[in-house]
Each structure stands twice: as C-alpha cells, then as structure tokens.
mmCIF file of C-alpha atoms and ligand atoms in Angstrom:
data_model
loop_
_atom_site.group_PDB
_atom_site.id
_atom_site.type_symbol
_atom_site.label_atom_id
_atom_site.label_comp_id
_atom_site.label_asym_id
_atom_site.label_seq_id
_atom_site.Cartn_x
_atom_site.Cartn_y
_atom_site.Cartn_z
ATOM 1 C CA MET A 233 39.104 63.734 77.732
ATOM 2 C CA SER A 234 41.815 62.069 79.832
ATOM 3 C CA THR A 235 41.196 58.360 81.033
ATOM 4 C CA CYS A 236 41.806 56.699 84.161
ATOM 5 C CA SER A 237 45.328 55.629 85.115
ATOM 6 C CA THR A 238 43.993 52.190 86.279
ATOM 7 C CA CYS A 239 41.886 50.805 83.989
ATOM 8 C CA GLY A 240 42.807 52.571 80.802
ATOM 9 C CA ILE A 241 39.254 53.179 79.531
ATOM 10 C CA GLY A 242 37.003 54.740 81.794
ATOM 11 C CA HIS A 243 36.576 58.667 81.898
ATOM 12 C CA VAL A 244 38.434 60.378 84.709
ATOM 13 C CA TYR A 245 36.048 61.235 88.021
ATOM 14 C CA TYR A 246 38.890 61.860 90.613
ATOM 15 C CA ARG A 247 42.462 62.852 90.684
ATOM 16 C CA ARG A 248 44.543 61.508 93.648
ATOM 17 C CA GLU A 249 47.254 63.936 93.952
ATOM 18 C CA HIS A 250 49.697 62.096 96.796
ATOM 19 C CA GLU A 251 49.698 59.487 94.202
ATOM 20 C CA GLY A 252 49.773 60.701 91.170
ATOM 21 C CA ALA A 253 46.632 59.014 90.169
ATOM 22 C CA SER A 254 43.789 59.383 87.606
ATOM 23 C CA LEU A 255 40.830 57.490 88.423
ATOM 24 C CA CYS A 256 37.571 56.860 86.856
ATOM 25 C CA ARG A 257 34.083 56.070 89.011
ATOM 26 C CA LYS A 258 34.869 52.499 88.936
ATOM 27 C CA CYS A 259 38.412 52.182 89.745
ATOM 28 C CA PHE A 260 38.042 54.903 92.914
ATOM 29 C CA VAL A 261 35.069 53.199 94.299
ATOM 30 C CA GLU A 262 37.375 50.048 93.983
ATOM 31 C CA SER A 263 40.653 51.567 95.582
ATOM 32 C CA VAL A 264 38.517 53.116 98.469
ATOM 33 C CA GLU A 265 37.166 49.907 99.498
ATOM 34 C CA ARG A 266 40.206 48.509 98.878
ATOM 35 C CA LYS A 267 42.254 50.978 101.030
ATOM 36 C CA VAL A 268 39.861 50.403 103.703
ATOM 37 C CA ARG A 269 40.016 46.495 103.724
ATOM 38 C CA ARG A 270 44.034 46.766 104.056
ATOM 39 C CA THR A 271 43.055 49.108 107.133
ATOM 40 C CA ILE A 272 41.503 46.330 108.999
ATOM 41 C CA THR A 273 43.689 43.866 107.499
ATOM 42 C CA LYS A 274 46.868 45.694 108.918
ATOM 43 C CA ASN A 275 45.479 46.744 112.267
ATOM 44 C CA ARG A 276 43.681 43.139 112.833
ATOM 45 C CA MET A 277 40.498 45.153 113.267
ATOM 46 C CA LEU A 278 37.795 42.285 112.755
ATOM 47 C CA GLU A 279 37.409 38.436 113.768
ATOM 48 C CA PRO A 280 35.364 36.238 111.594
ATOM 49 C CA ASN A 281 32.638 35.740 114.577
ATOM 50 C CA ASP A 282 33.154 39.742 115.390
ATOM 51 C CA THR A 283 29.147 41.219 115.721
ATOM 52 C CA VAL A 284 30.098 44.732 114.944
ATOM 53 C CA ALA A 285 27.715 47.348 115.528
ATOM 54 C CA VAL A 286 28.237 50.564 113.129
ATOM 55 C CA ALA A 287 27.744 54.253 114.721
ATOM 56 C CA LEU A 288 25.405 55.328 111.675
ATOM 57 C CA SER A 289 24.815 59.266 111.694
ATOM 58 C CA GLY A 290 23.543 59.099 108.260
ATOM 59 C CA GLY A 291 26.440 61.443 107.322
ATOM 60 C CA LYS A 292 28.276 61.013 104.342
ATOM 61 C CA ASP A 293 31.194 58.742 106.011
ATOM 62 C CA SER A 294 28.885 56.637 108.336
ATOM 63 C CA VAL A 295 27.106 56.081 105.297
ATOM 64 C CA ALA A 296 29.761 55.124 102.754
ATOM 65 C CA LEU A 297 30.993 52.741 106.198
ATOM 66 C CA LEU A 298 28.109 50.956 106.676
ATOM 67 C CA ARG A 299 28.245 49.891 102.501
ATOM 68 C CA ILE A 300 31.754 49.202 102.682
ATOM 69 C CA LEU A 301 30.727 47.068 105.793
ATOM 70 C CA SER A 302 28.271 45.422 104.498
ATOM 71 C CA GLY A 303 29.872 44.180 101.721
ATOM 72 C CA LEU A 304 32.441 43.083 103.499
ATOM 73 C CA GLU A 305 30.023 40.927 105.517
ATOM 74 C CA ARG A 306 28.827 38.700 102.599
ATOM 75 C CA ARG A 307 32.850 37.716 102.787
ATOM 76 C CA PHE A 308 32.683 36.951 106.138
ATOM 77 C CA PRO A 309 29.300 35.027 107.013
ATOM 78 C CA SER A 310 29.587 33.998 110.458
ATOM 79 C CA ALA A 311 30.110 37.474 110.913
ATOM 80 C CA LYS A 312 27.462 39.760 112.441
ATOM 81 C CA LEU A 313 26.749 43.762 111.611
ATOM 82 C CA LEU A 314 23.925 46.190 112.649
ATOM 83 C CA ALA A 315 23.459 49.996 112.952
ATOM 84 C CA VAL A 316 23.235 52.383 115.602
ATOM 85 C CA THR A 317 21.862 55.911 115.902
ATOM 86 C CA VAL A 318 22.146 58.135 118.329
ATOM 87 C CA ASP A 319 19.929 60.939 118.500
ATOM 88 C CA GLU A 320 21.231 63.044 120.551
ATOM 89 C CA GLY A 321 18.317 65.740 120.667
ATOM 90 C CA ILE A 322 18.587 68.074 118.390
ATOM 91 C CA GLU A 323 15.080 69.850 117.079
ATOM 92 C CA GLY A 324 15.456 69.730 113.195
ATOM 93 C CA TYR A 325 18.483 67.779 112.091
ATOM 94 C CA ARG A 326 18.325 64.610 113.879
ATOM 95 C CA SER A 327 15.189 63.559 111.943
ATOM 96 C CA GLU A 328 16.414 64.161 108.589
ATOM 97 C CA ALA A 329 19.235 61.655 109.965
ATOM 98 C CA ILE A 330 17.258 58.892 111.236
ATOM 99 C CA SER A 331 14.958 58.630 108.009
ATOM 100 C CA ILE A 332 18.215 58.462 105.889
ATOM 101 C CA SER A 333 20.041 55.938 107.991
ATOM 102 C CA ARG A 334 16.461 53.632 108.361
ATOM 103 C CA ASP A 335 15.975 53.909 104.653
ATOM 104 C CA LEU A 336 19.760 52.071 104.241
ATOM 105 C CA CYS A 337 19.317 49.723 106.788
ATOM 106 C CA ARG A 338 16.506 48.304 105.045
ATOM 107 C CA ASP A 339 18.399 48.247 101.509
ATOM 108 C CA LEU A 340 21.255 46.749 103.001
ATOM 109 C CA ASN A 341 19.202 44.595 104.996
ATOM 110 C CA VAL A 342 21.173 45.833 108.534
ATOM 111 C CA GLU A 343 19.604 45.610 111.708
ATOM 112 C CA HIS A 344 18.966 49.235 113.024
ATOM 113 C CA LEU A 345 18.681 50.443 116.574
ATOM 114 C CA VAL A 346 17.596 54.048 117.734
ATOM 115 C CA VAL A 347 18.589 55.322 120.881
ATOM 116 C CA SER A 348 18.685 58.495 122.513
ATOM 117 C CA PHE A 349 20.448 61.354 125.094
ATOM 118 C CA GLU A 350 17.173 61.781 126.488
ATOM 119 C CA GLU A 351 16.631 58.232 126.973
ATOM 120 C CA LEU A 352 19.901 57.434 128.142
ATOM 121 C CA PHE A 353 20.837 60.588 130.020
ATOM 122 C CA GLY A 354 17.949 62.248 130.443
ATOM 123 C CA ILE A 355 19.008 65.543 128.476
ATOM 124 C CA THR A 356 19.116 66.832 124.790
ATOM 125 C CA MET A 357 21.919 68.414 123.051
ATOM 126 C CA ASP A 358 19.602 71.584 122.959
ATOM 127 C CA ASN A 359 19.758 71.807 126.530
ATOM 128 C CA VAL A 360 23.083 71.449 126.831
ATOM 129 C CA ALA A 361 23.399 74.518 124.059
ATOM 130 C CA SER A 362 20.636 76.615 126.221
ATOM 131 C CA THR A 363 22.535 75.682 129.359
ATOM 132 C CA GLN A 364 25.942 77.873 129.996
ATOM 133 C CA THR A 365 28.479 75.435 129.783
ATOM 134 C CA GLU A 366 32.440 75.575 130.290
ATOM 135 C CA LEU A 367 32.866 74.111 126.933
ATOM 136 C CA GLN A 368 31.488 74.107 123.652
ATOM 137 C CA PRO A 369 28.241 71.755 122.965
ATOM 138 C CA CYS A 370 30.203 69.295 120.502
ATOM 139 C CA SER A 371 32.938 68.379 123.431
ATOM 140 C CA TYR A 372 29.584 67.199 125.649
ATOM 141 C CA CYS A 373 28.158 65.976 122.541
ATOM 142 C CA GLY A 374 30.928 63.630 121.602
ATOM 143 C CA VAL A 375 31.698 61.984 125.055
ATOM 144 C CA LEU A 376 28.137 61.285 125.960
ATOM 145 C CA ARG A 377 27.678 59.855 122.279
ATOM 146 C CA ARG A 378 30.527 57.467 122.738
ATOM 147 C CA LYS A 379 29.266 56.765 126.026
ATOM 148 C CA ALA A 380 25.924 55.481 124.362
ATOM 149 C CA LEU A 381 27.559 53.858 121.600
ATOM 150 C CA ASN A 382 29.189 51.704 124.222
ATOM 151 C CA GLU A 383 26.420 51.185 126.298
ATOM 152 C CA VAL A 384 23.894 49.777 123.569
ATOM 153 C CA ALA A 385 27.159 47.891 122.006
ATOM 154 C CA ARG A 386 27.104 46.379 125.909
ATOM 155 C CA ARG A 387 23.540 45.664 125.568
ATOM 156 C CA VAL A 388 23.143 43.861 121.985
ATOM 157 C CA GLY A 389 26.293 41.767 122.421
ATOM 158 C CA SER A 390 28.625 43.036 119.981
ATOM 159 C CA THR A 391 32.405 42.521 120.115
ATOM 160 C CA LYS A 392 33.240 45.717 117.848
ATOM 161 C CA VAL A 393 32.112 49.441 117.367
ATOM 162 C CA ALA A 394 33.223 50.602 114.622
ATOM 163 C CA THR A 395 32.996 54.692 113.553
ATOM 164 C CA ALA A 396 33.348 56.263 110.761
ATOM 165 C CA HIS A 397 36.195 58.874 111.943
ATOM 166 C CA ASN A 398 38.280 59.661 108.659
ATOM 167 C CA LEU A 399 41.748 60.675 108.072
ATOM 168 C CA ASP A 400 40.390 64.253 107.639
ATOM 169 C CA ASP A 401 39.056 63.950 111.777
ATOM 170 C CA GLU A 402 41.907 61.777 112.931
ATOM 171 C CA VAL A 403 44.813 64.696 112.127
ATOM 172 C CA GLN A 404 42.528 67.040 113.316
ATOM 173 C CA THR A 405 41.608 65.212 116.513
ATOM 174 C CA ALA A 406 45.094 64.527 117.566
ATOM 175 C CA LEU A 407 46.088 68.297 116.469
ATOM 176 C CA LEU A 408 43.077 69.645 118.405
ATOM 177 C CA ASN A 409 44.241 67.396 121.378
ATOM 178 C CA LEU A 410 48.142 68.495 120.823
ATOM 179 C CA MET A 411 47.755 72.437 121.189
ATOM 180 C CA HIS A 412 45.016 71.872 124.209
ATOM 181 C CA GLY A 413 48.307 69.254 125.842
ATOM 182 C CA ASP A 414 46.447 67.083 125.744
ATOM 183 C CA ILE A 415 49.285 64.454 125.299
ATOM 184 C CA GLU A 416 48.079 61.193 126.171
ATOM 185 C CA ARG A 417 44.968 61.395 123.766
ATOM 186 C CA THR A 418 46.718 62.810 120.959
ATOM 187 C CA PHE A 419 48.710 59.560 120.769
ATOM 188 C CA GLN A 420 45.475 58.020 121.397
ATOM 189 C CA SER A 421 43.451 59.475 118.459
ATOM 190 C CA CYS A 422 45.236 58.594 116.156
ATOM 191 C CA SER A 423 45.312 54.537 117.276
ATOM 192 C CA SER A 424 42.936 52.948 114.769
ATOM 193 C CA SER A 425 41.779 50.085 117.264
ATOM 194 C CA ARG A 426 40.832 50.524 120.827
ATOM 195 C CA THR A 427 41.117 47.781 123.478
ATOM 196 C CA GLU A 428 41.015 49.387 127.117
ATOM 197 C CA SER A 429 39.547 46.803 129.216
ATOM 198 C CA LYS A 430 35.629 46.382 129.831
ATOM 199 C CA LEU A 431 35.290 49.206 126.681
ATOM 200 C CA VAL A 432 33.838 47.694 123.481
ATOM 201 C CA PRO A 433 37.007 48.009 121.171
ATOM 202 C CA ARG A 434 36.121 51.005 118.782
ATOM 203 C CA ILE A 435 37.466 50.616 115.146
ATOM 204 C CA LYS A 436 37.900 53.016 112.605
ATOM 205 C CA PRO A 437 37.960 51.397 109.400
ATOM 206 C CA LEU A 438 38.039 54.702 107.889
ATOM 207 C CA ALA A 439 41.315 56.429 109.426
ATOM 208 C CA GLU A 440 42.964 56.271 106.364
ATOM 209 C CA ILE A 441 40.244 57.292 103.767
ATOM 210 C CA PRO A 442 40.454 61.099 103.272
ATOM 211 C CA GLU A 443 37.177 63.345 103.757
ATOM 212 C CA ARG A 444 37.268 64.375 100.090
ATOM 213 C CA GLU A 445 37.286 61.052 99.598
ATOM 214 C CA THR A 446 34.536 60.071 101.490
ATOM 215 C CA MET A 447 31.987 61.968 99.983
ATOM 216 C CA LEU A 448 33.092 61.522 96.184
ATOM 217 C CA TYR A 449 32.628 57.727 97.050
ATOM 218 C CA ALA A 450 29.164 58.408 98.483
ATOM 219 C CA TYR A 451 28.181 60.199 95.856
ATOM 220 C CA ALA A 452 29.908 57.502 93.030
ATOM 221 C CA VAL A 453 27.838 54.598 94.704
ATOM 222 C CA GLY A 454 25.149 56.970 94.729
ATOM 223 C CA ALA A 455 24.145 57.172 98.246
ATOM 224 C CA ARG A 456 21.921 59.470 99.847
ATOM 225 C CA PHE A 457 23.564 61.026 102.965
ATOM 226 C CA GLN A 458 22.545 63.931 105.492
ATOM 227 C CA SER A 459 22.500 67.232 104.055
ATOM 228 C CA LEU A 460 21.803 69.646 107.045
ATOM 229 C CA LEU A 461 24.698 70.936 109.359
ATOM 230 C CA CYS A 462 24.202 70.792 112.909
ATOM 231 C CA PRO A 463 23.161 74.081 114.712
ATOM 232 C CA HIS A 464 25.741 73.030 117.383
ATOM 233 C CA GLY A 465 28.597 72.709 115.664
ATOM 234 C CA ARG A 466 30.566 75.597 116.432
ATOM 235 C CA ASP A 467 33.889 74.446 117.352
ATOM 236 C CA ALA A 468 36.184 77.332 116.049
ATOM 237 C CA LEU A 469 39.745 75.849 116.589
ATOM 238 C CA ARG A 470 38.852 72.883 114.804
ATOM 239 C CA GLY A 471 37.463 74.761 111.586
ATOM 240 C CA ASP A 472 41.023 76.594 111.624
ATOM 241 C CA ILE A 473 42.867 73.023 111.690
ATOM 242 C CA ARG A 474 40.614 71.779 108.972
ATOM 243 C CA VAL A 475 41.466 75.418 106.171
ATOM 244 C CA MET A 476 45.382 75.074 107.513
ATOM 245 C CA LEU A 477 45.280 70.988 107.051
ATOM 246 C CA ASN A 478 43.407 71.578 103.570
ATOM 247 C CA ARG A 479 46.094 74.043 102.393
ATOM 248 C CA LEU A 480 48.923 72.252 103.204
ATOM 249 C CA GLU A 481 48.074 68.805 101.309
ATOM 250 C CA THR A 482 47.165 71.582 98.392
ATOM 251 C CA LYS A 483 50.554 72.567 98.970
ATOM 252 C CA HIS A 484 52.445 69.120 99.714
ATOM 253 C CA PRO A 485 50.253 66.423 98.473
ATOM 254 C CA GLY A 486 49.905 63.206 101.129
ATOM 255 C CA MET A 487 51.109 65.828 103.851
ATOM 256 C CA LYS A 488 47.780 64.299 106.084
ATOM 257 C CA TYR A 489 49.184 61.231 105.236
ATOM 258 C CA THR A 490 52.522 61.826 106.556
ATOM 259 C CA ILE A 491 51.218 63.321 109.892
ATOM 260 C CA PHE A 492 48.738 60.367 110.212
ATOM 261 C CA SER A 493 51.731 57.792 110.346
ATOM 262 C CA SER A 494 53.876 59.395 112.354
ATOM 263 C CA MET A 495 50.760 60.119 114.996
ATOM 264 C CA GLU A 496 50.235 56.374 114.799
ATOM 265 C CA ARG A 497 54.331 55.361 115.370
ATOM 266 C CA LEU A 498 54.138 57.411 118.285
ATOM 267 C CA SER A 499 50.592 55.830 119.524
ATOM 268 C CA GLU A 500 52.743 52.618 119.155
ATOM 269 C CA LEU A 501 55.378 54.026 121.234
ATOM 270 C CA THR A 502 53.295 54.917 123.989
ATOM 271 C CA ARG A 503 50.733 51.998 123.711
ATOM 272 C CA LYS A 504 53.094 50.159 126.396
ATOM 273 C CA ALA A 505 52.971 53.052 129.092
ATOM 274 C CA ARG A 506 48.891 53.182 128.556
ATOM 275 C CA LYS A 507 48.653 49.746 129.128
ATOM 276 C CA LEU A 508 50.458 49.757 132.270
ATOM 277 C CA ARG A 509 48.060 52.491 133.624
ATOM 278 C CA ASP A 510 45.093 51.544 136.719
ATOM 279 C CA PHE A 511 41.947 51.436 135.277
ATOM 280 C CA ARG A 512 39.493 51.909 138.559
ATOM 281 C CA THR A 513 35.431 51.516 137.872
ATOM 282 C CA CYS A 514 33.640 54.793 137.758
ATOM 283 C CA ARG A 515 31.908 55.418 140.777
ATOM 284 C CA ILE A 516 28.946 56.274 139.202
ATOM 285 C CA CYS A 517 28.173 54.006 136.632
ATOM 286 C CA GLY A 518 30.674 51.931 136.398
ATOM 287 C CA ASP A 519 32.610 51.985 133.159
ATOM 288 C CA PRO A 520 36.172 51.346 133.096
ATOM 289 C CA THR A 521 37.862 55.125 133.908
ATOM 290 C CA PRO A 522 41.767 56.362 135.461
ATOM 291 C CA ASN A 523 39.936 58.208 137.555
ATOM 292 C CA GLU A 524 37.236 58.139 140.187
ATOM 293 C CA ILE A 525 34.440 59.542 138.038
ATOM 294 C CA CYS A 526 34.394 58.899 134.255
ATOM 295 C CA GLU A 527 34.343 61.865 132.020
ATOM 296 C CA ALA A 528 31.050 60.954 130.823
ATOM 297 C CA CYS A 529 29.689 61.126 134.294
ATOM 298 C CA MET A 530 31.965 64.314 135.089
ATOM 299 C CA MET A 531 30.022 66.432 131.979
ATOM 300 C CA LEU A 532 26.655 65.054 132.888
ATOM 301 C CA ARG A 533 27.129 66.518 137.269
ATOM 302 C CA ALA A 534 28.838 69.737 135.819
ATOM 303 C CA LEU A 535 25.768 70.213 133.469
ATOM 304 C CA LYS A 536 23.464 70.238 135.847
ATOM 305 C CA LEU A 537 25.308 72.038 138.169
ATOM 306 C CA SER A 538 25.422 74.615 135.625
ATOM 307 C CA ALA A 539 21.772 73.897 134.602
ATOM 308 C CA ALA A 540 20.988 74.705 138.590
ATOM 309 C CA SER A 541 23.328 77.844 138.837
ATOM 310 C CA THR A 542 21.657 79.176 135.813
ATOM 311 C CA GLN A 543 17.831 78.255 135.838
ATOM 312 C CA THR A 544 17.548 76.505 133.119
ATOM 313 C CA PRO A 545 15.154 73.634 133.134
ATOM 314 C CA LEU A 546 17.664 70.806 132.337
ATOM 315 C CA THR A 547 16.903 68.012 133.366
ATOM 316 C CA VAL A 548 19.827 65.649 134.591
ATOM 317 C CA ARG A 549 19.027 62.052 135.894
ATOM 318 C CA SER A 550 20.170 61.852 139.430
ATOM 319 C CA ASP A 551 23.302 60.062 140.432
HETATM 320 FE FE1 LIG B 186 26.854 66.982 118.219
HETATM 321 FE FE2 LIG B 186 28.827 68.959 117.715
HETATM 322 FE FE3 LIG B 186 28.008 66.959 116.177
HETATM 323 FE FE4 LIG B 186 25.839 68.738 116.245
HETATM 324 S S1 LIG B 186 28.636 69.352 115.763
HETATM 325 S S2 LIG B 186 26.069 66.128 116.515
HETATM 326 S S3 LIG B 186 27.025 69.299 118.700
HETATM 327 S S4 LIG B 186 29.143 67.126 117.696
HETATM 328 ZN ZN1 LIG B 187 39.165 52.721 86.044
HETATM 329 ZN ZN1 LIG B 188 30.969 57.399 134.666
#
C-alpha cells in the first residue's frame, strides 16, 4: 500500500489529481483547513472583531465550514461565531437537518439560531412547490434564503455572513448565469466576498474546495451530516452542468480551478463598474436593490398572484 506524499508515513486516504498528491487522512484534513485559511486571508474575508453568522443547513458543506471556522475562532479570541439554520418549510426534510445542526453547535459550543420562511415571509417551500410558478422551487428558495440570512444577521448584529458554497457550486452557478444571459451575476457569483452597501457582507470560505473534498473532509473528521435529499430539488440544467464539469475534471484535472480563476479575474474587471451602479432602496422591504423592488419581494409578489390565480392555499403576507 502506498504512503502519504506529504508525511511519508500514513496510508493514502485521498489522491488529489491536479496536484499529483496522495494524502493520508491527517494530511488531507490539514491541507483542506490550510486552503480555507488561505482563501480567507487572500480575500481579506475576516477581521479580528468580526461576528460571523454561519449559514448552517446541516449538509456536508456547512457542517465542514462550521467545524473549520470554529477552529479559527480559537485563534481570534475577539471574533464571535454563531450559526443560523433556515427552515424553508419542507416536510420530513428539514427536521433531520435541524437536529444535526443543533447537536453540532452544542458540541462546538456555538450559539445556534433557527429561523423559518413561515415566520419571516408567511410561506413554506412546500406551499411554493405546490403552486404553479414560473421558476423552479430552488430559484425562490435560494433568493428567500439569502434574504432570511441577511435579515437574521442584521438583527443579531453580525458583521459577516459565511455560506458554505464550494468550488463546484461556484463554477456551476457562474456557468448557469452565463447560460441564462445574466452577465452581471456570472462575474459576481464567483467573487468570494461581497460588500454591497447595507447588505451584511457575505463570505464563502469554501469557494476553493471541490465538493468531493468537502464530503471527504466531513467523513474524515467523523462529522454527522444530512443524508436526505430535498424533494423539491430538480434543477435539471444544474445537474447537467455538474455532470459535464465532473467529466472535464476527470479528463483534465484542475479544470474547475481554471474556470474559477478566470471568473475571478473577470469579476475583478467588472467590480469597478458594479460599484458605480446606483443602488436604491426596495419600496417594499427597504433592502438595497438596483431596481425599484428587490428580487425577493418581486418573487413573493409573483407567488401571491400565482396562488390567487390557481386557488392554491398559499399565504403570503401582504405588503
Ligand atoms: Fe431549497 Fe432547492 Fe435546496 Fe430544496 S434543493 S432546499 S428547494 S434550494
Ligand atoms: Zn500524511
Ligand atoms: Zn424588498
């Protein structure tokens, strides 16, 4: 059996093709944590006095993220970490995740908040999925979850929101936006840190860790994470992009990083132009938006209209 190319002692747990490295479990875990620290430093994601709200869904990525950040917190004693789980209202799916998240936070001694779509917006994702809508349920879910996290982070005085998007998520999203002709988002999505006015800045410390590695990391540290799949997750195009990128990566190791770096460079070029954009205040909720009404409020309004026309018992709070 071959031995680890870093320490020369341990048995090989993972072979990182694009680096030509064969790593034992311990060296693999350390290399992932080191890479996350590098991403944080390179993008100046954290300040010593930050209060960071970690979006904890209970999946492998967010569980790995919270474990890594809680290790970092010990190095920054004046920083504060808390975890936020958003309950989208998906019967039989979220309860497992909430219990995993609660146990993890108790073990790591991290404050844990749970907030629901129902409480914030008066809807559940089960309602949305059973309503005839223009977009896939995931499109509504993503926008509303972002809004929910921002809202909670603001309420509790967080200075950053950390999400567990990994390298695969970032590259897939960028390509999806490109295919949908959303040029601005294409180059925004890969940016690891976002600092638009009034929105709590969002950081993505796992943006340079491939999905396969976040999963192996979670297994390697013995973490428990959600096993159930969401019944509403049917984004077929994203699935196809995922398969295509994985094929490319197998044939050309490091391809996901190459695409990611290109997106980052293009993002840098368009950052100036974005800064010049005139941000206004949403007429309904007061959040910053380039339009008169923000995307989340537009969606809530569309859901309300759609529910009314199909007579679905969807309750969306009125403006
Ligand atoms: Fe929401 Fe889609 Fe994720 Fe389900 S799969 S939790 S609907 S984003
Ligand atoms: Zn080793
Ligand atoms: Zn709004």
